[in-house]
Short mmCIF file of C-alpha atoms in Angstrom, two decimals:
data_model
loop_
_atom_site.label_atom_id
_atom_site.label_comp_id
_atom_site.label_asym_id
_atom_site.label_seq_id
_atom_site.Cartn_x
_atom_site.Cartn_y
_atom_site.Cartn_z
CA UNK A 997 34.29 112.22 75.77
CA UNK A 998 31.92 112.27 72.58
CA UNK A 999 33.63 114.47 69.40
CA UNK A 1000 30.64 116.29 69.43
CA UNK A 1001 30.57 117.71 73.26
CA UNK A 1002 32.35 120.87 74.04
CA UNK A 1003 34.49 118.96 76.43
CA UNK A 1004 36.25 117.20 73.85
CA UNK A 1005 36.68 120.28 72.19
CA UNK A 1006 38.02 121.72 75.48
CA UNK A 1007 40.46 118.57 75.71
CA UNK A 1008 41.55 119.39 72.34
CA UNK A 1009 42.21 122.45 72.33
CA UNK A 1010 44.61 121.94 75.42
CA UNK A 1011 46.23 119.06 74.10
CA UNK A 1012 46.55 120.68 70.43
CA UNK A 1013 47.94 124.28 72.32
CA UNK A 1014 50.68 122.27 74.37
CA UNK A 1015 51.47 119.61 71.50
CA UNK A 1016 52.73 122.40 69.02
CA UNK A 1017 54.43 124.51 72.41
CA UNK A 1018 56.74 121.74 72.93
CA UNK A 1019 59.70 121.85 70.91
CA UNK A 1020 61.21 118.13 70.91
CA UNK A 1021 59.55 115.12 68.67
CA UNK A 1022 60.03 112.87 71.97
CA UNK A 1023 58.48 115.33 74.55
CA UNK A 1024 55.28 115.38 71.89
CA UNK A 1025 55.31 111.88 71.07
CA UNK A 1026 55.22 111.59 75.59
CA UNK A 1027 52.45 114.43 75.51
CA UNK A 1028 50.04 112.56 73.25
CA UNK A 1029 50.66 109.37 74.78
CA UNK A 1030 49.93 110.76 78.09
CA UNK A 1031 46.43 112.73 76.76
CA UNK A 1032 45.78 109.07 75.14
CA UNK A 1033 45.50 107.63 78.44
CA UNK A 1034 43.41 110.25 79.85
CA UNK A 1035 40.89 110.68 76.87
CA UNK A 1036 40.75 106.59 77.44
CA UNK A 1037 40.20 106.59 80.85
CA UNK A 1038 37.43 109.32 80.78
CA UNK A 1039 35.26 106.08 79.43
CA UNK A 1040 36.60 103.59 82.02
CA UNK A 1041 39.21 104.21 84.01
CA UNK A 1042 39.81 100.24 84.54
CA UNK A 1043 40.32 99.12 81.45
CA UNK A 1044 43.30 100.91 81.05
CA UNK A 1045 45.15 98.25 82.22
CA UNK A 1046 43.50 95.99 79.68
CA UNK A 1047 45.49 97.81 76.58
CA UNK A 1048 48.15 98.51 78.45
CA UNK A 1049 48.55 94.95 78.65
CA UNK A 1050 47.91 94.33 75.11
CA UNK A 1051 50.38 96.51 74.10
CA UNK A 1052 52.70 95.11 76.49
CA UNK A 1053 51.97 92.14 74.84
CA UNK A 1054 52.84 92.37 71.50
CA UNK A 1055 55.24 94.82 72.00
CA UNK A 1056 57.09 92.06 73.63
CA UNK A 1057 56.15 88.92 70.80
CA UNK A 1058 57.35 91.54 68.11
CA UNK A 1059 60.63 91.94 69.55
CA UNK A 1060 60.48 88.15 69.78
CA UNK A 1061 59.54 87.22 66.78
CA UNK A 1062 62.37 89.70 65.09
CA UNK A 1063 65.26 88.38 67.20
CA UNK A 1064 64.17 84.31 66.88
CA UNK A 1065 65.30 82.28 64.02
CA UNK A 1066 63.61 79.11 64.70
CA UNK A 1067 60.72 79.54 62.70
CA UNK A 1068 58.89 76.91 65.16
CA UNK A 1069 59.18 79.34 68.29
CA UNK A 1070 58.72 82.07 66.03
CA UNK A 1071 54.97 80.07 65.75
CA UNK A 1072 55.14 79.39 69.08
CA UNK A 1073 55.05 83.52 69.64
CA UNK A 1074 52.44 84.52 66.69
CA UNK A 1075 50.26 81.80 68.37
CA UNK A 1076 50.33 83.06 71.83
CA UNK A 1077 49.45 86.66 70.88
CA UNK A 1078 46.48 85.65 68.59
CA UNK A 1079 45.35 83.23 71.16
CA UNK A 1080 44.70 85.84 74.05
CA UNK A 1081 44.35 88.93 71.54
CA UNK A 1082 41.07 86.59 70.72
CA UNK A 1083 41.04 85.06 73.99
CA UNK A 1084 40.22 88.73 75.93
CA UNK A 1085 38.12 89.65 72.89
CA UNK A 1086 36.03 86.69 73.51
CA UNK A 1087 35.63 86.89 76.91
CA UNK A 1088 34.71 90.40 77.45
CA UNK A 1089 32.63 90.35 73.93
CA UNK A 1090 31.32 87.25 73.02
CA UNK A 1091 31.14 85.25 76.86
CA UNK A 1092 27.24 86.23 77.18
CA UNK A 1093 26.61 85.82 73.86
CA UNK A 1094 28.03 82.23 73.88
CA UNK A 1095 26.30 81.16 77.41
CA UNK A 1096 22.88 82.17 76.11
CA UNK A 1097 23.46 80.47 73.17
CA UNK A 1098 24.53 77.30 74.61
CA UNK A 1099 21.16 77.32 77.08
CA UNK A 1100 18.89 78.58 74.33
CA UNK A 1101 20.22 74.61 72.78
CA UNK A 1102 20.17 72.64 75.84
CA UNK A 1103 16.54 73.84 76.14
CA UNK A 1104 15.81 73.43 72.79
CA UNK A 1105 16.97 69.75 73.41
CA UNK A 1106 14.54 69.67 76.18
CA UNK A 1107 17.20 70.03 79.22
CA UNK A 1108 16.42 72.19 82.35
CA UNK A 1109 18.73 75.29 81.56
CA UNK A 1110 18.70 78.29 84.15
CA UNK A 1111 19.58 81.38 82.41
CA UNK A 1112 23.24 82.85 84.16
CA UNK A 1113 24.39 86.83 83.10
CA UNK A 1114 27.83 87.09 83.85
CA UNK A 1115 28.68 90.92 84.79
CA UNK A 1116 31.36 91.21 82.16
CA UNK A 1117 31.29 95.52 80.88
CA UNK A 1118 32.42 95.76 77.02
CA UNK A 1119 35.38 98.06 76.97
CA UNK A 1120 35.13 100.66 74.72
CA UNK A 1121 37.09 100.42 71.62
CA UNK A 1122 38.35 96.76 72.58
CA UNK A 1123 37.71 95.28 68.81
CA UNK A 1124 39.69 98.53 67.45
CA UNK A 1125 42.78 98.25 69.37
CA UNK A 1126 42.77 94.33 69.40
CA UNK A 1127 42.84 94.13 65.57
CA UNK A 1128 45.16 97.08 65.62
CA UNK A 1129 48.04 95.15 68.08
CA UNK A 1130 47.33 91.67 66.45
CA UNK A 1131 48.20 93.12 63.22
CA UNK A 1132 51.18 94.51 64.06
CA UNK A 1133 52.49 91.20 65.34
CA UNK A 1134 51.01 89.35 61.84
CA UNK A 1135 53.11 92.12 59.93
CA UNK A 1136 56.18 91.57 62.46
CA UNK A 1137 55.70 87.82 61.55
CA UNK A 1138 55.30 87.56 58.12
CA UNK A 1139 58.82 89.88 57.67
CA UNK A 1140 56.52 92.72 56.32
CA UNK A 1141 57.71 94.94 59.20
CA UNK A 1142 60.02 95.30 61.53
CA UNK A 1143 59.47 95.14 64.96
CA UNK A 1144 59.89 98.74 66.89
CA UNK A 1145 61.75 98.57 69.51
CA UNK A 1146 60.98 102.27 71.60
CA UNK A 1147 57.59 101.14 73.77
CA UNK A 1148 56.71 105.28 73.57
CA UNK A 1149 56.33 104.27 70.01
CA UNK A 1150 54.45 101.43 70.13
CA UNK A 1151 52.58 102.66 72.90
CA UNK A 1152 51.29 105.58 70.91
CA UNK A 1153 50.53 103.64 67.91
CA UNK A 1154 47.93 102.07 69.43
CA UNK A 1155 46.09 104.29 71.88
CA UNK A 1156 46.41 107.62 69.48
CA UNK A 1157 43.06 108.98 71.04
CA UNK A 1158 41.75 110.25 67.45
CA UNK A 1159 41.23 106.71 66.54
CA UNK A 1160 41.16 104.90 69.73
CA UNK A 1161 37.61 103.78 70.45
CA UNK A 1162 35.64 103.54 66.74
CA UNK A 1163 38.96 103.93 64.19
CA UNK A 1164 39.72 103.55 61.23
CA UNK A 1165 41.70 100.44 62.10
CA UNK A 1166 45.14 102.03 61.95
CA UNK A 1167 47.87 99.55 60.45
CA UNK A 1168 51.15 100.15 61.70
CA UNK A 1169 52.85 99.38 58.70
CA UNK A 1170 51.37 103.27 57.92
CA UNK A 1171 51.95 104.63 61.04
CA UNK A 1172 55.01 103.93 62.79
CA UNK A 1173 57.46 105.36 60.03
CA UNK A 1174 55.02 108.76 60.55
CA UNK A 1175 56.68 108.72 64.45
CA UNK A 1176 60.24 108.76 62.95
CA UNK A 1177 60.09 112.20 61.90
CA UNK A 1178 59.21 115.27 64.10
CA UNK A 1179 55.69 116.40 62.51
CA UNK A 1180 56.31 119.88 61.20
CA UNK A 1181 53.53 123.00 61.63
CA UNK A 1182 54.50 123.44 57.68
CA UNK A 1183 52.87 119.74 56.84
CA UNK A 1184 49.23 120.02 58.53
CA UNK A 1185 46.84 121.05 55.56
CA UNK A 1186 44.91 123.29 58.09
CA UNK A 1187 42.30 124.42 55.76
CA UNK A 1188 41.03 120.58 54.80
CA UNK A 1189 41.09 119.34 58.18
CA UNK A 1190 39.31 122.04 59.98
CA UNK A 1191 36.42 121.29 56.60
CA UNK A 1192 36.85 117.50 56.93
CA UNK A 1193 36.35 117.89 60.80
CA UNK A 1194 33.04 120.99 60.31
CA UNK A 1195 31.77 117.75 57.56
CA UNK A 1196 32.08 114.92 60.29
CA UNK A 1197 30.16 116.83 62.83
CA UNK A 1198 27.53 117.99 60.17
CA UNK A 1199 27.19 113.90 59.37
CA UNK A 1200 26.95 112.94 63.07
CA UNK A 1201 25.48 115.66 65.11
CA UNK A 1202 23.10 117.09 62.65
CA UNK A 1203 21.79 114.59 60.26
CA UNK A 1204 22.44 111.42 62.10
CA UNK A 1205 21.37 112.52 65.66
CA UNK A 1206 18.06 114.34 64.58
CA UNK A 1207 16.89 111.30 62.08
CA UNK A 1208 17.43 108.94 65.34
CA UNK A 1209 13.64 110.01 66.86
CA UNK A 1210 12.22 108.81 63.45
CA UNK A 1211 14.39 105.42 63.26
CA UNK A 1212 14.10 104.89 67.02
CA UNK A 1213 10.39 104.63 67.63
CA UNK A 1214 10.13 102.35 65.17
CA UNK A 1215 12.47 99.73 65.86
CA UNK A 1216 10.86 99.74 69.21
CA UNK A 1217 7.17 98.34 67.60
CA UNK A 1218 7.64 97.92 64.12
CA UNK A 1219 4.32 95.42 64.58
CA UNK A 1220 2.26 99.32 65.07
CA UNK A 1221 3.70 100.88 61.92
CA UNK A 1222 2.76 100.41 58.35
CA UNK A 1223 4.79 99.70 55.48
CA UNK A 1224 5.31 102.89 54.45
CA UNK A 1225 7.06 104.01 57.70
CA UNK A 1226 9.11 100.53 57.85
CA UNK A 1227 10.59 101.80 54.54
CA UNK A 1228 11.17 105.39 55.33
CA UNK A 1229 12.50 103.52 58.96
CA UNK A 1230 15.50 101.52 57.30
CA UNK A 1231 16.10 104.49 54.80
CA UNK A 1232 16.80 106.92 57.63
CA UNK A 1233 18.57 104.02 59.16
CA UNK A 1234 20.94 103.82 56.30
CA UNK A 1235 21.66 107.45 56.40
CA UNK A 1236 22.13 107.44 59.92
CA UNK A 1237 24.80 104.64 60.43
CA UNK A 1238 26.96 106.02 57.57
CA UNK A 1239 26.34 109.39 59.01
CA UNK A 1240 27.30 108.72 62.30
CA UNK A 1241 29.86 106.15 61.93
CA UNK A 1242 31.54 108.36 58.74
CA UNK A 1243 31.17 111.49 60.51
CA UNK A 1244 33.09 109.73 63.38
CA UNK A 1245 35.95 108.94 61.14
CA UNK A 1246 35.64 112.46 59.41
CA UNK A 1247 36.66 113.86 63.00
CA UNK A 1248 39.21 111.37 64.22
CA UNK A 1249 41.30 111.72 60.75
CA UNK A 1250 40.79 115.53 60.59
CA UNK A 1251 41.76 115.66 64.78
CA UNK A 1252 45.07 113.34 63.36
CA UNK A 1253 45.79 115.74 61.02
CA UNK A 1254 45.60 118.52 62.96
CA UNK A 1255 48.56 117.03 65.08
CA UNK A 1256 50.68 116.41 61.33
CA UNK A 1257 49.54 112.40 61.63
CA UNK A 1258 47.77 110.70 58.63
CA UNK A 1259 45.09 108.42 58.67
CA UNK A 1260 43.43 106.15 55.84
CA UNK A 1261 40.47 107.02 54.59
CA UNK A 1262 37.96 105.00 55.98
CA UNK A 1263 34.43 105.79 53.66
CA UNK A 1264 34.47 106.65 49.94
CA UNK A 1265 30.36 107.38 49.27
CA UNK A 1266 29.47 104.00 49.46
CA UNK A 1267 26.06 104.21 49.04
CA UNK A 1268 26.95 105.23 45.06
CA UNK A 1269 28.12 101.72 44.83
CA UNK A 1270 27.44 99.74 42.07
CA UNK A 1271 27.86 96.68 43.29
CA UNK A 1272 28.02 94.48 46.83
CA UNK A 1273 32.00 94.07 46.04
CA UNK A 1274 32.31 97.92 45.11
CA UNK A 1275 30.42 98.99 48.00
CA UNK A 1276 32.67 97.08 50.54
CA UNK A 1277 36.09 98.86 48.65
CA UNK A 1278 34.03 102.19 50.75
CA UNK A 1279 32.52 101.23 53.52
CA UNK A 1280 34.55 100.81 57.02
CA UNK A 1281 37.47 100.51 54.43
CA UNK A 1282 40.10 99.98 57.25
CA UNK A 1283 38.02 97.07 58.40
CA UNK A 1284 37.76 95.62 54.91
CA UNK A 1285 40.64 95.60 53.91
CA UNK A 1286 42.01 94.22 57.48
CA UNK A 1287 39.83 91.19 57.02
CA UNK A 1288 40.95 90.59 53.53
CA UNK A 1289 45.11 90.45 54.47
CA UNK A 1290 44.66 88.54 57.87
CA UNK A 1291 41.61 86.49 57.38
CA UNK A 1292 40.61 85.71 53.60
CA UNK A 1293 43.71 85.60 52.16
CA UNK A 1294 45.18 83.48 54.81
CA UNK A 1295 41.88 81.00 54.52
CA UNK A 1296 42.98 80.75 50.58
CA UNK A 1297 41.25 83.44 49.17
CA UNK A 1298 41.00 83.30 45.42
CA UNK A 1299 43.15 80.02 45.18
CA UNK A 1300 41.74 76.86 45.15
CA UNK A 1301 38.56 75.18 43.70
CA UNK A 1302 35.03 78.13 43.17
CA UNK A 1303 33.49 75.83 46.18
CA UNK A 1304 36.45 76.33 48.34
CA UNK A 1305 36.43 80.03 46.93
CA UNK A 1306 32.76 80.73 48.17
CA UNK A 1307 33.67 79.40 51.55
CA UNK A 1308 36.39 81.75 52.40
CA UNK A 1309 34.11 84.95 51.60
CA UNK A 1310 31.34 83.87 53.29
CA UNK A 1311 33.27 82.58 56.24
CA UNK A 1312 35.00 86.11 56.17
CA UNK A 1313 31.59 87.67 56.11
CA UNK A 1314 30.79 85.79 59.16
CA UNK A 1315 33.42 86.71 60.78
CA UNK A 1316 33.10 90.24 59.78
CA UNK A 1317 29.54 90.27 60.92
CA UNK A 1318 30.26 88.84 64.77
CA UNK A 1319 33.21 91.67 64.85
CA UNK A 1320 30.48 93.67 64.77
CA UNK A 1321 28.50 92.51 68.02
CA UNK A 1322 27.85 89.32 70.24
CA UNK A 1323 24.29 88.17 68.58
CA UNK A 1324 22.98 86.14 65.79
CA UNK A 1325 21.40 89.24 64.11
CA UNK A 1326 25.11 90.22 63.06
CA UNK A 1327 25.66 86.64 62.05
CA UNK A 1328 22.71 87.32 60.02
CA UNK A 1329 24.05 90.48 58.11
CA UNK A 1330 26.93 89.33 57.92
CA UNK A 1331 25.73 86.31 56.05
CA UNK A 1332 23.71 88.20 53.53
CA UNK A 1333 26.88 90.25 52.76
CA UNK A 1334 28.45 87.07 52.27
CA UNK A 1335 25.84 85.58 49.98
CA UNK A 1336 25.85 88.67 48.05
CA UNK A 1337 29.43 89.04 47.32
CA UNK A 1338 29.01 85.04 46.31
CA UNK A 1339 26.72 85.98 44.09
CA UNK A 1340 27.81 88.91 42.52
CA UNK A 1341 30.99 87.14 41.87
CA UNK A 1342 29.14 84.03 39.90
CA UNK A 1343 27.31 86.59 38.56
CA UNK A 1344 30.38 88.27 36.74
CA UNK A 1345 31.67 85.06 36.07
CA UNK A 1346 28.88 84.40 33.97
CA UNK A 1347 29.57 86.89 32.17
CA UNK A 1348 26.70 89.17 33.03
CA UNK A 1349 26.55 93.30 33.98
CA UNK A 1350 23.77 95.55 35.25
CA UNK A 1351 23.77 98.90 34.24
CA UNK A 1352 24.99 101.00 36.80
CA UNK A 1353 22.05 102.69 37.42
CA UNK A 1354 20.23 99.65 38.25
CA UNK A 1355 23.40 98.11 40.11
CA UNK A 1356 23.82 100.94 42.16
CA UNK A 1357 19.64 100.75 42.97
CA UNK A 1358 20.07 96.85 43.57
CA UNK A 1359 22.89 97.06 45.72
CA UNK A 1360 21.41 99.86 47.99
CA UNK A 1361 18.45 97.79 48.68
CA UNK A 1362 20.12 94.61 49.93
CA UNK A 1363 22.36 96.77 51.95
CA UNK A 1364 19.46 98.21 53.23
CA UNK A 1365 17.56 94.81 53.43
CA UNK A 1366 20.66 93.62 55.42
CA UNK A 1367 20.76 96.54 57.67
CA UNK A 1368 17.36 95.44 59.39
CA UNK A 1369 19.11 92.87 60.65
CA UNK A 1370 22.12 94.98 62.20
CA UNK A 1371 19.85 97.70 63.64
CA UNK A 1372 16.66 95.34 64.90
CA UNK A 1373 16.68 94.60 68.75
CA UNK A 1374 15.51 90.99 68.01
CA UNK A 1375 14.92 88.51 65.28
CA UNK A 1376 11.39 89.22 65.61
CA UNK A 1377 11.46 92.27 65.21
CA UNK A 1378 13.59 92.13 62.44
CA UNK A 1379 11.60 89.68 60.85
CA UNK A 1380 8.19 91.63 60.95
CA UNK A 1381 10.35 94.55 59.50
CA UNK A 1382 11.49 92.77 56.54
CA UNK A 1383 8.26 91.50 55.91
CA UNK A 1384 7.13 95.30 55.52
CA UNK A 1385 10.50 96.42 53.65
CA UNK A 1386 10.37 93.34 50.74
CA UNK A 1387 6.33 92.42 50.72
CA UNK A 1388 4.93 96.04 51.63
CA UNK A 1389 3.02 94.01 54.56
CA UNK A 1390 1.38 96.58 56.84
CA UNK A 1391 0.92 94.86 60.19
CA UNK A 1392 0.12 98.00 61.91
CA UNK A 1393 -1.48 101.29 61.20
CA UNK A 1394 1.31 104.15 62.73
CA UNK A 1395 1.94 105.91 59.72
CA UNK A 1396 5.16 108.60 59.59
CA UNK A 1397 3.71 109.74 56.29
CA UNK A 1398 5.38 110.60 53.02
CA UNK A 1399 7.60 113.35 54.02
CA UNK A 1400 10.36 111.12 55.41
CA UNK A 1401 10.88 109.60 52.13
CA UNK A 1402 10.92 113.52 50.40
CA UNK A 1403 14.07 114.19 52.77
CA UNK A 1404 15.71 110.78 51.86
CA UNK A 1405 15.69 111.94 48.95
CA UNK A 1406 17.16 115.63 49.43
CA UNK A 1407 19.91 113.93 51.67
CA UNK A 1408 20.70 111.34 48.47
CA UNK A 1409 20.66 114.42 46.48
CA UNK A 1410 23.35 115.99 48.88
CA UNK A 1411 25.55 112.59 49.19
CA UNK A 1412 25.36 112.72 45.28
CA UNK A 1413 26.74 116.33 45.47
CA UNK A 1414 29.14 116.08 48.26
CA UNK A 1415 31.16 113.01 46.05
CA UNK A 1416 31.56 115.35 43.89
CA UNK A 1417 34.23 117.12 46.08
CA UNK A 1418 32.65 121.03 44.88
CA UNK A 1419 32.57 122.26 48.85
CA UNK A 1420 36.64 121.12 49.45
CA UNK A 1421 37.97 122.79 45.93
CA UNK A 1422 36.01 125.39 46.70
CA UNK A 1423 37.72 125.85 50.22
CA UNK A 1424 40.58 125.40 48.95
CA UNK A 1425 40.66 128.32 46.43
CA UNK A 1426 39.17 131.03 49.07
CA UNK A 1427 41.29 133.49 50.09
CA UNK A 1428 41.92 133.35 54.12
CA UNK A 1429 39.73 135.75 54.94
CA UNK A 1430 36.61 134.44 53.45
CA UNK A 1431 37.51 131.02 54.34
CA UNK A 1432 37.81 132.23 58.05
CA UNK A 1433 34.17 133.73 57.71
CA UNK A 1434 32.71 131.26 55.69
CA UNK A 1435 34.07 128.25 58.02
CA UNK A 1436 32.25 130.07 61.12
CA UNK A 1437 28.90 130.51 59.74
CA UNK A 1438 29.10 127.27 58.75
CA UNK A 1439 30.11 126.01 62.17
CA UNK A 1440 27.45 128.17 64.10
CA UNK A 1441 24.73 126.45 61.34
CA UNK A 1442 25.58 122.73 62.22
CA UNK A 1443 25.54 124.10 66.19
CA UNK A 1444 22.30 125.58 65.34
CA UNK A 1445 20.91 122.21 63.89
CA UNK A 1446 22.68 119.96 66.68
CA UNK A 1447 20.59 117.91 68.29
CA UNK A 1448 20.43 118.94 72.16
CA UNK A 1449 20.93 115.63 73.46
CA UNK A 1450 24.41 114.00 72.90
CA UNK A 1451 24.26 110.99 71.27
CA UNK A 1452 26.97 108.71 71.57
CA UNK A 1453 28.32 107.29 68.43
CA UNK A 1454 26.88 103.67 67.30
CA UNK A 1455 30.11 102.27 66.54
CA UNK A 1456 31.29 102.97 70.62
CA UNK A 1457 29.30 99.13 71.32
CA UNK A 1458 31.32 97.31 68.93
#
């Protein structure tokens, strides 16, 4: 189910009518775990096993590592959960990825290499849920949490179906003390999350779904287009990811709410960024700041020599980029992300500042630049597109015109607007009534301006 098809808001609906029915904080907590499973298994109805076994999993090393002393076994534990957190991550992510690249080198060396494709299916959500359970166990390790010892708990911490398959990366240092307390009617800020949830499906289903049959086509044969479309291409690709991948976490946190559970924000306007290190403090801020507790700190983060400094971010920008997907153009983005935040970091060093004007200009490009690489089929491809995007090359002679490039710059105009939070004060001061009648022409606008196909959202392949 897609947060955008009337079946989800079907499901909803039921599972919203019967949360708020039942009267006891357990029978909801079993309620939610129960339409968890079934929202889940509406994707795949095999892979349930696969987080019900990571859950079983580090439910298990948690209570473990709380009860052992011996910090050696307690190593012993930690280990064995991030070995086959990573381990199943790898194999049903990365196993393809890894074979091809190991026969693209043993041809390369001149070796007879027949190509194999193993018939491994990518579970939805897996790279959520993974980092969501292996945190947990981190936390329960380093004595930052303590280990929960009800499974319904647990359970529902990590397959909470607002969240489940795209995020935000829910910690459960914020989540599990929200299950200790039966979520009161009185506590859900109705008004905001019905707006929050109206904004996500604006982002997704009306911007981000209709600029697809510009971005599309292009990717397909940017060697036919000219330079002009390659740029209005990766600006409409820019808007579309943060669209669809904000609007997503517009809907899941707004859905949360509506059940009295809070989720972090995951997106703060990061296209207004000023810089490479400002815009990654809003985007996929869940992510973010997941990979700066558990993998750049833990590499040595700001301590040691500026060498040994630049190593860890770009090493975590590696990282972060193959999270994303199993091929070298993530590698790729994730290394020019890397090599940015490098360099803006020398850069301050130095002593030196861009006006923010010019910052915010400069970082939007390379983020742009780098998002060839994330959205491009193949290198090729992506290659022939940056040559268009940074040397105005024209290899072809498609043209999408100019008018792409005047609605990039009404949306800008908009995502300018919108951070300045007018449309939820104003909500928030309308009486009821209006509110009620303003929220449904609203709503039968962005149904008006949904795109008839159903897209699914990008962020369902990582």
């Amino acid at each position: 189910m897609i947060f955008t098809e009337l079946s989800f808001l079907a499901f909803f609906a039921l599972v919203f009518g019967v949360h708020w029915a039942l009267q006891g904080a357990r029978a909801r907590k079993l309620w939610l775990l129960a339409a968890s499973y079934c929202f889940y298994a509406a994707w795949d109805w095999r892979f349930l096993s696969l987080i019900l076994g990571s859950s079983a999993l580090d439910y298990l090393v948690g209570l473990k590592l709380e009860a052992s002393g011996d910090e050696r076994a307690r190593k012993r534990w930690i280990t064995l959960s991030v070995a086959l957190n990573l381990g199943l991550l790898g194999v049903f992510k990365y196993a393809n990825f890894f074979l091809d690249s190991a026969l693209a080198l043993a041809r390369s060396l001149g070796f007879e290499a027949n190509p194999r494709v193993l018939g491994i299916v990518l579970p939805v959500g897996i790279s959520f849920y993974t980092f969501q359970t292996l945190s947990y166990s981190l936390d329960v390790y380093r004595r930052q949490l303590r280990a929960r010892r009800d499974p319904l708990d647990f359970a529902l911490f990590v397959t909470f179906f607002p969240q489940l398959v795209a995020g935000p990366i829910v910690r459960a240092i914020d989540f599990l003390p929200q299950l200790e307390r039966k979520r009161l009617w009185s506590d859900v800020r109705v008004r905001a999350c019905l707006t929050l949830f109206l904004v996500g499906y604006a982002k997704k289903a009306c911007v981000g779904d209709n600029i697809s049959s510009l971005v599309d086509p292009y990717f397909e044969s940017p060697a036919d287009f000219d330079a002009l479309s390659a740029w209005s291409a990766v600006l409409f690709y820019a808007v579309q990811i943060y669209c669809d991948f904000s609007g997503y976490s517009d809907m899941a946190i707004a859905t949360a709410g509506l059940f009295g559970y809070q989720l972090r924000t995951n997106f703060d306007f990061p296209y207004l960024a000023t810089s490479i290190r400002d815009f990654w403090r809003r985007w996929h801020m869940s992510l973010s700041s997941w990979l700066r507790d558990y993998l750049y700190i833990p590499l040595g983060g700001n301590r040691g020599s500026r060498l040994f400094q630049q190593r860890n971010l770009l090493l975590t920008m590696l990282l972060g980029g193959l999270w994303h997907g199993a091929g070298w153009n993530f590698v790729i983005w994730g290394a020019l992300h890397g090599a940015a935040l490098v360099a803006h970091r020398e850069w301050e060093r130095a002593g030196l500042r861009l006006p923010a004007l010019l910052g915010l200009l400069a970082t939007f490009w390379w983020t742009c630049l780098a998002w060839i690489f994330f959205r491009a089929p193949t290198l090729a491809g992506a290659l022939v597109t940056v040559r268009s995007f940074v040397l105005f090359d024209s290899p072809g002679t498609r043209s999408t015109g100019w008018v792409p490039l005047a609605a990039f710059a009404a949306l800008a105009l908009l995502h300018w607007a919108c951070s300045k939070r007018w449309l939820e004060r104003a909500s928030e001061r309308m009486p009821e009534w209006s509110y009620a009648v303003a929220l449904g022409v609203l709503a039968s606008l962005a149904l008006a301006c949904t795109n008839a196909a159903v897209k699914p959202f990008i962020y369902f392949q990582f």
